PDB file of C-alpha atoms and ligand atoms in Angstrom:
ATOM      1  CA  UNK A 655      31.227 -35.270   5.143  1.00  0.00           C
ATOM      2  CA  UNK A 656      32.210 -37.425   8.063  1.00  0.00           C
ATOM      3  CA  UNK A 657      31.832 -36.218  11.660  1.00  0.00           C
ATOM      4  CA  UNK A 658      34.086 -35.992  15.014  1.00  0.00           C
ATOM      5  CA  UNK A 659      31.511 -35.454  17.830  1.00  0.00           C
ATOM      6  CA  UNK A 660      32.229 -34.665  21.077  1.00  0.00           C
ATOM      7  CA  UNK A 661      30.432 -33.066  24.331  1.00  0.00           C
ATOM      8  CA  UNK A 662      29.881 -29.644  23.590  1.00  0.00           C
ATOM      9  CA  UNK A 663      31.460 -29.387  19.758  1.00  0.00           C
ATOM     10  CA  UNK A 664      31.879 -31.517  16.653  1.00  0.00           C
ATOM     11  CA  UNK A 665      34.455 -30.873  14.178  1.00  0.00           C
ATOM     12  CA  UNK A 666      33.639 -32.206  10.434  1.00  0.00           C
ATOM     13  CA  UNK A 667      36.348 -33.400   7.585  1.00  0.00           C
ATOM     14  CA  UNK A 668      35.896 -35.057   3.996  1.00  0.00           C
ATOM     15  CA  UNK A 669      37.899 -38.386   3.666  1.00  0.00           C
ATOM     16  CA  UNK A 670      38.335 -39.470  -0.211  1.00  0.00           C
ATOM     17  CA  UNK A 671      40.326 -42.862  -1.339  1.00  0.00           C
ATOM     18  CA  UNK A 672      41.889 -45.192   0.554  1.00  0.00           C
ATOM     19  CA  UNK A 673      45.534 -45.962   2.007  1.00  0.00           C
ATOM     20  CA  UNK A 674      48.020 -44.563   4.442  1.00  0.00           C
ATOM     21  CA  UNK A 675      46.393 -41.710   5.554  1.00  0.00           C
ATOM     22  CA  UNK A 676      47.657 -37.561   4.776  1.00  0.00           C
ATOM     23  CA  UNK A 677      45.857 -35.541   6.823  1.00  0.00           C
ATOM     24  CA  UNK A 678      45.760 -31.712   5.049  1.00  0.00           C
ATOM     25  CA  UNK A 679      45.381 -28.759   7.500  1.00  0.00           C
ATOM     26  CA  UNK A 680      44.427 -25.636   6.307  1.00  0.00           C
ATOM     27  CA  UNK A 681      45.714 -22.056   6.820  1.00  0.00           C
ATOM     28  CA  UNK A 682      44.520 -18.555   7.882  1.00  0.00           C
ATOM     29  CA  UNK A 683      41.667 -17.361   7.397  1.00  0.00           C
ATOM     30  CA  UNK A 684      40.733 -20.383   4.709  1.00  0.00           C
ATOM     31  CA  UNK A 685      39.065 -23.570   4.933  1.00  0.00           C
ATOM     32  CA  UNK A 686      39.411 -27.520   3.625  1.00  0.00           C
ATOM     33  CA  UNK A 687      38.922 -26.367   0.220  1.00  0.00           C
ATOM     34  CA  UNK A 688      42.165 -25.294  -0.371  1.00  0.00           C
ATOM     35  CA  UNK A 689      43.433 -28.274  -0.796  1.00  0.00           C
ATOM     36  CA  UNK A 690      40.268 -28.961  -3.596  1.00  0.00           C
ATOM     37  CA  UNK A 691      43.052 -29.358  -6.656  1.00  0.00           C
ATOM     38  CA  UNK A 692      45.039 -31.713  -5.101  1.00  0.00           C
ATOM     39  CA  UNK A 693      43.125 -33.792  -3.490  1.00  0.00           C
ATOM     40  CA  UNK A 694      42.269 -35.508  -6.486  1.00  0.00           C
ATOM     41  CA  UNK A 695      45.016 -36.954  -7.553  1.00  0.00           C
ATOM     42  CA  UNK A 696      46.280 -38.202  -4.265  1.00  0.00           C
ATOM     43  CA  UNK A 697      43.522 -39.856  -2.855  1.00  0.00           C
ATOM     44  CA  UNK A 698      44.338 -42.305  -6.156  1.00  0.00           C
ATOM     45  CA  UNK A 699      46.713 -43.309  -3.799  1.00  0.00           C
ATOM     46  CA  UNK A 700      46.013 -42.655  -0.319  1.00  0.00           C
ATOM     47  CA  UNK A 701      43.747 -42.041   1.909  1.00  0.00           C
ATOM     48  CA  UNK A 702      43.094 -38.161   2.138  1.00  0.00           C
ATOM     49  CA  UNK A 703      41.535 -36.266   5.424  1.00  0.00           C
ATOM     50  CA  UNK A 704      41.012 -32.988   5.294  1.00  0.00           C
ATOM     51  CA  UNK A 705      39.016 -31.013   7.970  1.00  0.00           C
ATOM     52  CA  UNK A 706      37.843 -27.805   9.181  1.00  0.00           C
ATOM     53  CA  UNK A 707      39.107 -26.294  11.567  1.00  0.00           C
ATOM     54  CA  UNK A 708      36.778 -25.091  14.752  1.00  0.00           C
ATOM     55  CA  UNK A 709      34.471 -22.225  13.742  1.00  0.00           C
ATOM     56  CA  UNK A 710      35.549 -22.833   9.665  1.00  0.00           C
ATOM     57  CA  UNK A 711      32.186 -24.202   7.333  1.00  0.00           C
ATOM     58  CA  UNK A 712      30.108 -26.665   9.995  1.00  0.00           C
ATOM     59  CA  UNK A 713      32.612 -27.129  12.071  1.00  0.00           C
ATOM     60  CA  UNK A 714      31.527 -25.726  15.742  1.00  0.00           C
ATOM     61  CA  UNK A 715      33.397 -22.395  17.342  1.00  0.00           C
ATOM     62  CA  UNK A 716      35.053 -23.966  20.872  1.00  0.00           C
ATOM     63  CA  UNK A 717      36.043 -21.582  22.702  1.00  0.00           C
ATOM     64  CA  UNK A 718      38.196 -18.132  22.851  1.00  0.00           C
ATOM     65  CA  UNK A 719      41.210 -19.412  24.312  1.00  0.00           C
ATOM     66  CA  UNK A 720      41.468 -22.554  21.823  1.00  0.00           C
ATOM     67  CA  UNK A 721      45.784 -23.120  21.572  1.00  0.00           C
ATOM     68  CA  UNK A 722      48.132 -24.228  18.551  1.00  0.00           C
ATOM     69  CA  UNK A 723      48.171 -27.840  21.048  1.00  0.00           C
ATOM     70  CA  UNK A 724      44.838 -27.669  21.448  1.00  0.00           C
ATOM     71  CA  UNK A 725      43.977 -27.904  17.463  1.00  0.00           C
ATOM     72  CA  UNK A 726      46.907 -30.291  17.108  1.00  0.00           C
ATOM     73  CA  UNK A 727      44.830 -32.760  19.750  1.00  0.00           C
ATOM     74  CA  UNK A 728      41.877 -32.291  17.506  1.00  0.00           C
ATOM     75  CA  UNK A 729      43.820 -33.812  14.278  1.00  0.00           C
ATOM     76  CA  UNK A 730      44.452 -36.369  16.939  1.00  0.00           C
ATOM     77  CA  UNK A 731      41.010 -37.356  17.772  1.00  0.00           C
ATOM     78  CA  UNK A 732      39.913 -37.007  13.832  1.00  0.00           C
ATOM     79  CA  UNK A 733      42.556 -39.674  12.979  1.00  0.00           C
ATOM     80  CA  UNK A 734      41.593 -41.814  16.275  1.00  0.00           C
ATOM     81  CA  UNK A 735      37.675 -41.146  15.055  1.00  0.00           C
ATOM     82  CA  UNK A 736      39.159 -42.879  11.323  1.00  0.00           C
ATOM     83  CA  UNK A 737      41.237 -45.601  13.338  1.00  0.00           C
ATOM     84  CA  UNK A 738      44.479 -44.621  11.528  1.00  0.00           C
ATOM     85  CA  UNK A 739      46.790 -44.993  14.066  1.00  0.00           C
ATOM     86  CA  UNK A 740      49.484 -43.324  11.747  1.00  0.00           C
ATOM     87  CA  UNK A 741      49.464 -40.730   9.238  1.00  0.00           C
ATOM     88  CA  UNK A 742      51.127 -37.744   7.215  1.00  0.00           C
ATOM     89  CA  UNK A 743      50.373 -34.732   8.569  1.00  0.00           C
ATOM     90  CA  UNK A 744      50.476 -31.584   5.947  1.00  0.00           C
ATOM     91  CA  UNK A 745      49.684 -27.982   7.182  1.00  0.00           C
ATOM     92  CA  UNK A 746      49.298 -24.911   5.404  1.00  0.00           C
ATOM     93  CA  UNK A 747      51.196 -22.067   6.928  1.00  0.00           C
ATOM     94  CA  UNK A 748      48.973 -21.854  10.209  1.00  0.00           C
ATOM     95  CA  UNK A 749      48.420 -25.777   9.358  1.00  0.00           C
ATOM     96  CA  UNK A 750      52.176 -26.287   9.579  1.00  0.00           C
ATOM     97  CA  UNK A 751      51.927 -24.317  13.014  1.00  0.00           C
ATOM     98  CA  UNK A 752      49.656 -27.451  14.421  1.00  0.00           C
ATOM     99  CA  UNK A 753      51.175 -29.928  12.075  1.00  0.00           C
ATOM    100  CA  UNK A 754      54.269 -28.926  14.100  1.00  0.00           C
ATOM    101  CA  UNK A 755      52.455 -29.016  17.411  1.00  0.00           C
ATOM    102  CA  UNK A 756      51.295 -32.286  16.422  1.00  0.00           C
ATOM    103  CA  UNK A 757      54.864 -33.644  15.713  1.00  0.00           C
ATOM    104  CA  UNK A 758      55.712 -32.527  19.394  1.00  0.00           C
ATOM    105  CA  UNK A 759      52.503 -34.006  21.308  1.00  0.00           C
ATOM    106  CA  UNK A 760      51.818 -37.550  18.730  1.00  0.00           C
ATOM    107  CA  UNK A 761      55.276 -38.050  17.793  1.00  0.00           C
ATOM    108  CA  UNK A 762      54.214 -41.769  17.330  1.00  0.00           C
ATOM    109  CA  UNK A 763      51.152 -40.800  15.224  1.00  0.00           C
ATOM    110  CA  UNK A 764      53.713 -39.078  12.732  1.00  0.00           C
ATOM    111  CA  UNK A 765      54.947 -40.943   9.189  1.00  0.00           C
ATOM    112  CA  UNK A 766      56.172 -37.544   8.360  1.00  0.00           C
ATOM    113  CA  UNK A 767      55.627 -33.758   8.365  1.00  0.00           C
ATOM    114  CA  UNK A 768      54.281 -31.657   5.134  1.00  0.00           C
ATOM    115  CA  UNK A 769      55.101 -27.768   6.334  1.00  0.00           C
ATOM    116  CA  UNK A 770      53.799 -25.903   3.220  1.00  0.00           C
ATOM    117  CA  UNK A 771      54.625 -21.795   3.315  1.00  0.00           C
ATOM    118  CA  UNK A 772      55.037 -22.602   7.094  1.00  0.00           C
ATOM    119  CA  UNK A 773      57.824 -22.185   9.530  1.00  0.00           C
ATOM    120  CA  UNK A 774      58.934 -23.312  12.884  1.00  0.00           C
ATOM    121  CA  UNK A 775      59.475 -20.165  14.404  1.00  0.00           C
ATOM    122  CA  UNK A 776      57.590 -18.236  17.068  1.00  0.00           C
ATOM    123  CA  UNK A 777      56.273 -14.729  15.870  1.00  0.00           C
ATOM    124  CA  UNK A 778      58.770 -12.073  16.524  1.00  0.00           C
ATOM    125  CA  UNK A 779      57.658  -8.843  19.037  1.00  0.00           C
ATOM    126  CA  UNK A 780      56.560  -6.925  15.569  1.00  0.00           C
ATOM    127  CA  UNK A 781      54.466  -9.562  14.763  1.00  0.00           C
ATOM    128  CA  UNK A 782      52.659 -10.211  17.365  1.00  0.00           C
ATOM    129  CA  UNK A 783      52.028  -6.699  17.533  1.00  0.00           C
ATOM    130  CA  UNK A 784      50.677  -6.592  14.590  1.00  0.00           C
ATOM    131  CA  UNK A 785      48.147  -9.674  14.912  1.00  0.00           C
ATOM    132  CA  UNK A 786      46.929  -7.565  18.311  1.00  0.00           C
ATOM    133  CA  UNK A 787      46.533  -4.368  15.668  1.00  0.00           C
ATOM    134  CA  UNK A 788      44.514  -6.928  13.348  1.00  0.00           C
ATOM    135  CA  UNK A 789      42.202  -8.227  15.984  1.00  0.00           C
ATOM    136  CA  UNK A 790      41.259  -4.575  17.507  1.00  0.00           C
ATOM    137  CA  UNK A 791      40.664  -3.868  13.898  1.00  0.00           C
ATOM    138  CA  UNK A 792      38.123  -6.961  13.372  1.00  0.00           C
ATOM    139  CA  UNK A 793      36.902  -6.296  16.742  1.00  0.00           C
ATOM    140  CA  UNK A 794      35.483  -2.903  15.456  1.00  0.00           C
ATOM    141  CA  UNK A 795      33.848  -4.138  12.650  1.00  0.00           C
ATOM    142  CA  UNK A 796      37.021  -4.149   9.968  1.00  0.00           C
ATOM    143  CA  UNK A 797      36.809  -7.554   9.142  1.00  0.00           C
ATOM    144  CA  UNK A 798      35.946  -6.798   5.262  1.00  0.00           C
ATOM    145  CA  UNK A 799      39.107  -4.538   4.508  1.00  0.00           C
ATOM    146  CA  UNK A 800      41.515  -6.956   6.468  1.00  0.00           C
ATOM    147  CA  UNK A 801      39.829  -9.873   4.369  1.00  0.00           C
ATOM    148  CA  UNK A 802      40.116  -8.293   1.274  1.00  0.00           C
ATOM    149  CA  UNK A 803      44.017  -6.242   1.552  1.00  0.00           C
ATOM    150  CA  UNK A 804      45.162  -9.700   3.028  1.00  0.00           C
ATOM    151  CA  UNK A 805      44.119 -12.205   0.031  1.00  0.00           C
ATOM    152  CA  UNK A 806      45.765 -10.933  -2.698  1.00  0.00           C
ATOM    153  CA  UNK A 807      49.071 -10.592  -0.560  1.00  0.00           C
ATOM    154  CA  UNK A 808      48.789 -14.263  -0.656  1.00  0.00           C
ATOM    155  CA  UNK A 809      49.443 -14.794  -3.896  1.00  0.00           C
ATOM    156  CA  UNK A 810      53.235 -13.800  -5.178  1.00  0.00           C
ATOM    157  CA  UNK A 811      51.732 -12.325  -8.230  1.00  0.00           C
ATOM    158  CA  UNK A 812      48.333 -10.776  -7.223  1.00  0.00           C
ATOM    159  CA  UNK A 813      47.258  -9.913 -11.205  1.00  0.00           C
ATOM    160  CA  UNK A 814      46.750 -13.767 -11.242  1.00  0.00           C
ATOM    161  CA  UNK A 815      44.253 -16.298  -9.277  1.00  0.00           C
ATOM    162  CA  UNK A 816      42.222 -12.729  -9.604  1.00  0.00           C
ATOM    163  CA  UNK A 817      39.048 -15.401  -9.795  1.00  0.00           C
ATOM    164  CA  UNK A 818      40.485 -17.979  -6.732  1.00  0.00           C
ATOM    165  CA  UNK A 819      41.193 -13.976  -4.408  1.00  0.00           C
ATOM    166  CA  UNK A 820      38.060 -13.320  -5.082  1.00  0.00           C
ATOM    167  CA  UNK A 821      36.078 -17.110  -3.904  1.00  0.00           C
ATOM    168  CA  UNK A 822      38.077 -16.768  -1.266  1.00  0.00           C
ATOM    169  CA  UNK A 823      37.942 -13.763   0.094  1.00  0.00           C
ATOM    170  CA  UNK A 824      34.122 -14.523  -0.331  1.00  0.00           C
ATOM    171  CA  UNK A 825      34.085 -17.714   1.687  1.00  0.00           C
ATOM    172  CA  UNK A 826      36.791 -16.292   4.315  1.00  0.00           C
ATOM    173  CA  UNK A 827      34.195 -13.185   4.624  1.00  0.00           C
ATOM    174  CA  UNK A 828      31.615 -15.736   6.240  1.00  0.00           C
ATOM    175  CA  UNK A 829      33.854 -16.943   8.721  1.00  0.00           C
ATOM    176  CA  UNK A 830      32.981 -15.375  12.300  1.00  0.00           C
ATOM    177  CA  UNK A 831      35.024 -12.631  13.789  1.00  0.00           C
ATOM    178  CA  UNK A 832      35.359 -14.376  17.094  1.00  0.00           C
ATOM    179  CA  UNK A 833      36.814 -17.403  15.257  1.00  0.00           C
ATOM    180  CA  UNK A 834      39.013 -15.316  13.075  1.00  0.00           C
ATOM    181  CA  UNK A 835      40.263 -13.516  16.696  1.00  0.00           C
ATOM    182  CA  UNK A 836      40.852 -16.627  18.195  1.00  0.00           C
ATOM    183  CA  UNK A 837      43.674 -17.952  15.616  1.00  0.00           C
ATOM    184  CA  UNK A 838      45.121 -14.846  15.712  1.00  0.00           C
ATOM    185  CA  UNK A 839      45.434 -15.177  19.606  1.00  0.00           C
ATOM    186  CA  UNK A 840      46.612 -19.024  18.819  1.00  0.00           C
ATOM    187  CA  UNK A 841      49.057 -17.957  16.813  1.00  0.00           C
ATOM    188  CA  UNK A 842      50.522 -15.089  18.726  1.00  0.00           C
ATOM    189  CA  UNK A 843      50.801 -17.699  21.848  1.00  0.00           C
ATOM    190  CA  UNK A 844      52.184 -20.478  20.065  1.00  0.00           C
ATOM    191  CA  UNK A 845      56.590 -21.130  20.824  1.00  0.00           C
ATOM    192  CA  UNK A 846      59.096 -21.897  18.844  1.00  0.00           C
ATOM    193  CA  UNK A 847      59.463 -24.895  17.991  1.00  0.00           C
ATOM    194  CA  UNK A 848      62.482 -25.391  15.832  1.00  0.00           C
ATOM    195  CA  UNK A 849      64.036 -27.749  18.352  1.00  0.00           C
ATOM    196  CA  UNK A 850      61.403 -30.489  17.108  1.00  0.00           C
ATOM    197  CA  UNK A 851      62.518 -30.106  14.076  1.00  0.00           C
ATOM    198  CA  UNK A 852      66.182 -31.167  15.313  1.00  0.00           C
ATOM    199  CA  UNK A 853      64.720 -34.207  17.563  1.00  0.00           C
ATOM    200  CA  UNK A 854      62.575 -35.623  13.978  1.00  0.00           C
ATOM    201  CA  UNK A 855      62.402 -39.436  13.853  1.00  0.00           C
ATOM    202  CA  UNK A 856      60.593 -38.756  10.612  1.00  0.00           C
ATOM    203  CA  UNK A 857      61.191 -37.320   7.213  1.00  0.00           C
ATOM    204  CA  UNK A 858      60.268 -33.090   7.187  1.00  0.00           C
ATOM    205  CA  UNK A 859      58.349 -31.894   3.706  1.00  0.00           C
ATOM    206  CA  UNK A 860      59.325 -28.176   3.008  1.00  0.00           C
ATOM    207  CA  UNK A 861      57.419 -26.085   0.125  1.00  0.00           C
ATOM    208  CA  UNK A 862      58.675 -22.744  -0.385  1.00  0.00           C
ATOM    209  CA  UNK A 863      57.588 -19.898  -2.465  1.00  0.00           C
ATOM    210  CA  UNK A 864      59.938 -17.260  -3.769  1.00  0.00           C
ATOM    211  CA  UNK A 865      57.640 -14.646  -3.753  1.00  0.00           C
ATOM    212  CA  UNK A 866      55.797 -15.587  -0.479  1.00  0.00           C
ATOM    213  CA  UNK A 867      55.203 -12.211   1.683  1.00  0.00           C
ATOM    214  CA  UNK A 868      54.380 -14.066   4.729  1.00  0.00           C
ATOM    215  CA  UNK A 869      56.560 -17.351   4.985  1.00  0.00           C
ATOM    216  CA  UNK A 870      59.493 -15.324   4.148  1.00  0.00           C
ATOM    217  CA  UNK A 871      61.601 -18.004   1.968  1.00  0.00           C
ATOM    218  CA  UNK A 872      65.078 -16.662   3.213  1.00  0.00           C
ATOM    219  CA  UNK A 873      63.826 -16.910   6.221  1.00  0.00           C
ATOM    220  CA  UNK A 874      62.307 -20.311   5.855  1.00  0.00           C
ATOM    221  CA  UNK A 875      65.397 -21.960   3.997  1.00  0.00           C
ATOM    222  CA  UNK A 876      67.257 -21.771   6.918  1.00  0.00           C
ATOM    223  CA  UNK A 877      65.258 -24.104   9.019  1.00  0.00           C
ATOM    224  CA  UNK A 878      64.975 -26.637   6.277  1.00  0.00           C
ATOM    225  CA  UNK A 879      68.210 -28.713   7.441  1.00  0.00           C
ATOM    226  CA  UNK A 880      67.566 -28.774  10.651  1.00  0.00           C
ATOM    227  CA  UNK A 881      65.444 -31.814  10.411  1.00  0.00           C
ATOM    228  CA  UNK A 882      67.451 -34.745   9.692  1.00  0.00           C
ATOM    229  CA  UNK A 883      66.249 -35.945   6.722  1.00  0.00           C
ATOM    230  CA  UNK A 884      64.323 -32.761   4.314  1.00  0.00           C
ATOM    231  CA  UNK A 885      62.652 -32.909   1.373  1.00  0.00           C
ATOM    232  CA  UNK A 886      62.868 -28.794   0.167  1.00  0.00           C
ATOM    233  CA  UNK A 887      60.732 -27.572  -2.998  1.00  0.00           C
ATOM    234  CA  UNK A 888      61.229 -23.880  -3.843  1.00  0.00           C
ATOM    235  CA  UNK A 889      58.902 -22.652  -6.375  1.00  0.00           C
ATOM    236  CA  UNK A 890      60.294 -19.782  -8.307  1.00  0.00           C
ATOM    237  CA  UNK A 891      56.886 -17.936  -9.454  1.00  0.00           C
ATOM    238  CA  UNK A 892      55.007 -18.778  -6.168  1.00  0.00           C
ATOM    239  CA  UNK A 893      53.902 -16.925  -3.345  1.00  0.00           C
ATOM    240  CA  UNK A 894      51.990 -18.386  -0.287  1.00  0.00           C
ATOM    241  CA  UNK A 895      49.868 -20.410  -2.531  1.00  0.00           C
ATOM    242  CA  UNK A 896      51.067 -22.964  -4.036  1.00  0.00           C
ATOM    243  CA  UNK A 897      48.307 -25.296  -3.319  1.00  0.00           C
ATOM    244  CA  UNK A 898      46.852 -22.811  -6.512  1.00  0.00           C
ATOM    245  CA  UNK A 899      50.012 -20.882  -7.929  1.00  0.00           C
ATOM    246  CA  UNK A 900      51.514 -24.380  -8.442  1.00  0.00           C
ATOM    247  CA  UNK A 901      49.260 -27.422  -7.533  1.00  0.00           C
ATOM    248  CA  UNK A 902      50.646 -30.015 -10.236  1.00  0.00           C
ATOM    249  CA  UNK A 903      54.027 -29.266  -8.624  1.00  0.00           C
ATOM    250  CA  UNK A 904      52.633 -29.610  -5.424  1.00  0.00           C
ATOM    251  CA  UNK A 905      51.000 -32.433  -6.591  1.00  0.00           C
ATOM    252  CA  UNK A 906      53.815 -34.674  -7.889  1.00  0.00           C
ATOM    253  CA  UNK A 907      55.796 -33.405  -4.816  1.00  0.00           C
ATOM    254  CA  UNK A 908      53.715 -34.733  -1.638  1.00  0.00           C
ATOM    255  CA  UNK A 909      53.390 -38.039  -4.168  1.00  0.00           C
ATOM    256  CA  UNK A 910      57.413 -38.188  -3.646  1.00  0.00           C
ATOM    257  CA  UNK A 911      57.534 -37.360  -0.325  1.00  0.00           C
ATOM    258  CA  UNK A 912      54.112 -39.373   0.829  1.00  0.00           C
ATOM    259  CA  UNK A 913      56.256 -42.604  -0.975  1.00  0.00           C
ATOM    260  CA  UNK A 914      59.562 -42.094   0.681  1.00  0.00           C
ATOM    261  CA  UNK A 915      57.752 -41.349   4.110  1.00  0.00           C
ATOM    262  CA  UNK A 916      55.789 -44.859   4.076  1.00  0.00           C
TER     263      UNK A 916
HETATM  264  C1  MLT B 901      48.303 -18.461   7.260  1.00  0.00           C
HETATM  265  O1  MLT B 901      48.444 -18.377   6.008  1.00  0.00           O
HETATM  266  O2  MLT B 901      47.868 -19.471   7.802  1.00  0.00           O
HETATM  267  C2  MLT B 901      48.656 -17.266   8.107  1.00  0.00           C
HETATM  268  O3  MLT B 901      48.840 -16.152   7.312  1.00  0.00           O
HETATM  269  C3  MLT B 901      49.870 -17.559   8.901  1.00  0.00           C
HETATM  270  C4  MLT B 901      50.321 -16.423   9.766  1.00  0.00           C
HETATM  271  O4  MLT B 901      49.665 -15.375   9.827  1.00  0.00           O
HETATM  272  O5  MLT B 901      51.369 -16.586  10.421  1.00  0.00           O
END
């Protein structure tokens, strides 16, 4: 486990092989170890980051307010901490959010963009309504039925992964309300920002699931031209998962797209 230290937090991330650097960001409310199955296989080839975000496994809590902008500048200073001055940046739904962010603030740290079950849009009014709903809930103690009505949702066909809902509904149960509050504020805050997509000097990596309850794909599909030049996987039996629900897909997919972006 390598280490980003700075003043008053450090942030920690497993590197494995060696390469052009993908840097994986993780989604809500779930950790580096989502990306466990594929990791594997593509640190063959590349050099593989993959951190925690603040207040996820030993990586500190910052602070309440923490941004979308603000997480992007972190995958910033963990690639400056590596001395990669480039890499491709993959995010998980909430990942893509910063991997987005990123795109906008590092645009010359960018090879290309992985947004997996993600989307460029802001939340809508309902939404963020409903994150505010979520966080009075955790607030008064309902972290453990949020946690566990939320995990199998992930998954477009919750009979299966019954094993994966339940590891991580364990591991997310460990993660601190304050830290769970402050993505949901991030999130709620964060624009729209389907306009960088349209200004991309780089290629754009879109994996959709079918099923997906959260990353709605007819929503989704319609952003994926925007970008100049797309790379679009739809996975047919696949919810918000596919890191699990399809990870030799995924797998051979980000090997395409990591080769045509370098
Ligand atoms: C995630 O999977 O990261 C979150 O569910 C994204 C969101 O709530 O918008």
């Amino acid at each position: 486990m390598r280490k980003l230290k700075k003043d008053n937090y450090t942030i920690t991330y497993n590197v494995h092989g060696e390469g052009i650097p993908i840097l994986f960001i993780h989604g809500f409310p779930l950790s580096g170890r989502i990306w466990n199955e594929v990791v594997p296989k593509l640190s063959e080839k590349y050099k593989v980051i993959v951190p925690d975000l603040p207040g996820i496994g030993n990586s500190s809590f910052i602070q309440e307010d923490l941004t979308i902008e603000e997480l992007a500048s972190i995958i910033a200073d963990i690639l400056k901490n590596e001395g990669d001055e480039k890499a491709i940046i993959v995010g998980h739904s909430m990942g893509g959010y910063i991997a987005l962010a990123f795109a906008e603030l590092f645009e010359d740290m960018v090879l290309g963009i992985g947004l997996v079950h993600s989307s460029a849009t802001a939340d809508d009014d309902a939404k963020r309504e409903l994150r505010r709903k979520t966080i009075r809930l955790i607030e008064k103690g309902g972290k453990e039925p949020f946690i566990r009505q939320m995990i199998p949702n992930l998954f477009g066909n919750a009979t299966k992964h019954k094993e994966e809902q339940e590891l991580i509904s364990e591991r997310s149960l460990l993660t601190e309300n304050k830290t769970l509050t402050v993505f949901y504020n991030a999130m709620i805050k964060r624009p729209d920002r389907t306009h960088i997509l349209k200004n991309m000097r780089f290629p754009v990596m879109w994996v959709l699931g079918k099923q997906d309850s959260i990353a709605d794909y007819k929503k989704v599909i319609q952003q994926s031209t925007l970008a100049s030049v797309n790379f679009v996987y739809v996975y047919k039996d696949c919810g918000h998962m596919s890191m699990l629900e399809n990870a030799q897909g995924l797998v051979v997919d980000l090997n395409s797209f990591a080769d045509y972006c370098i």
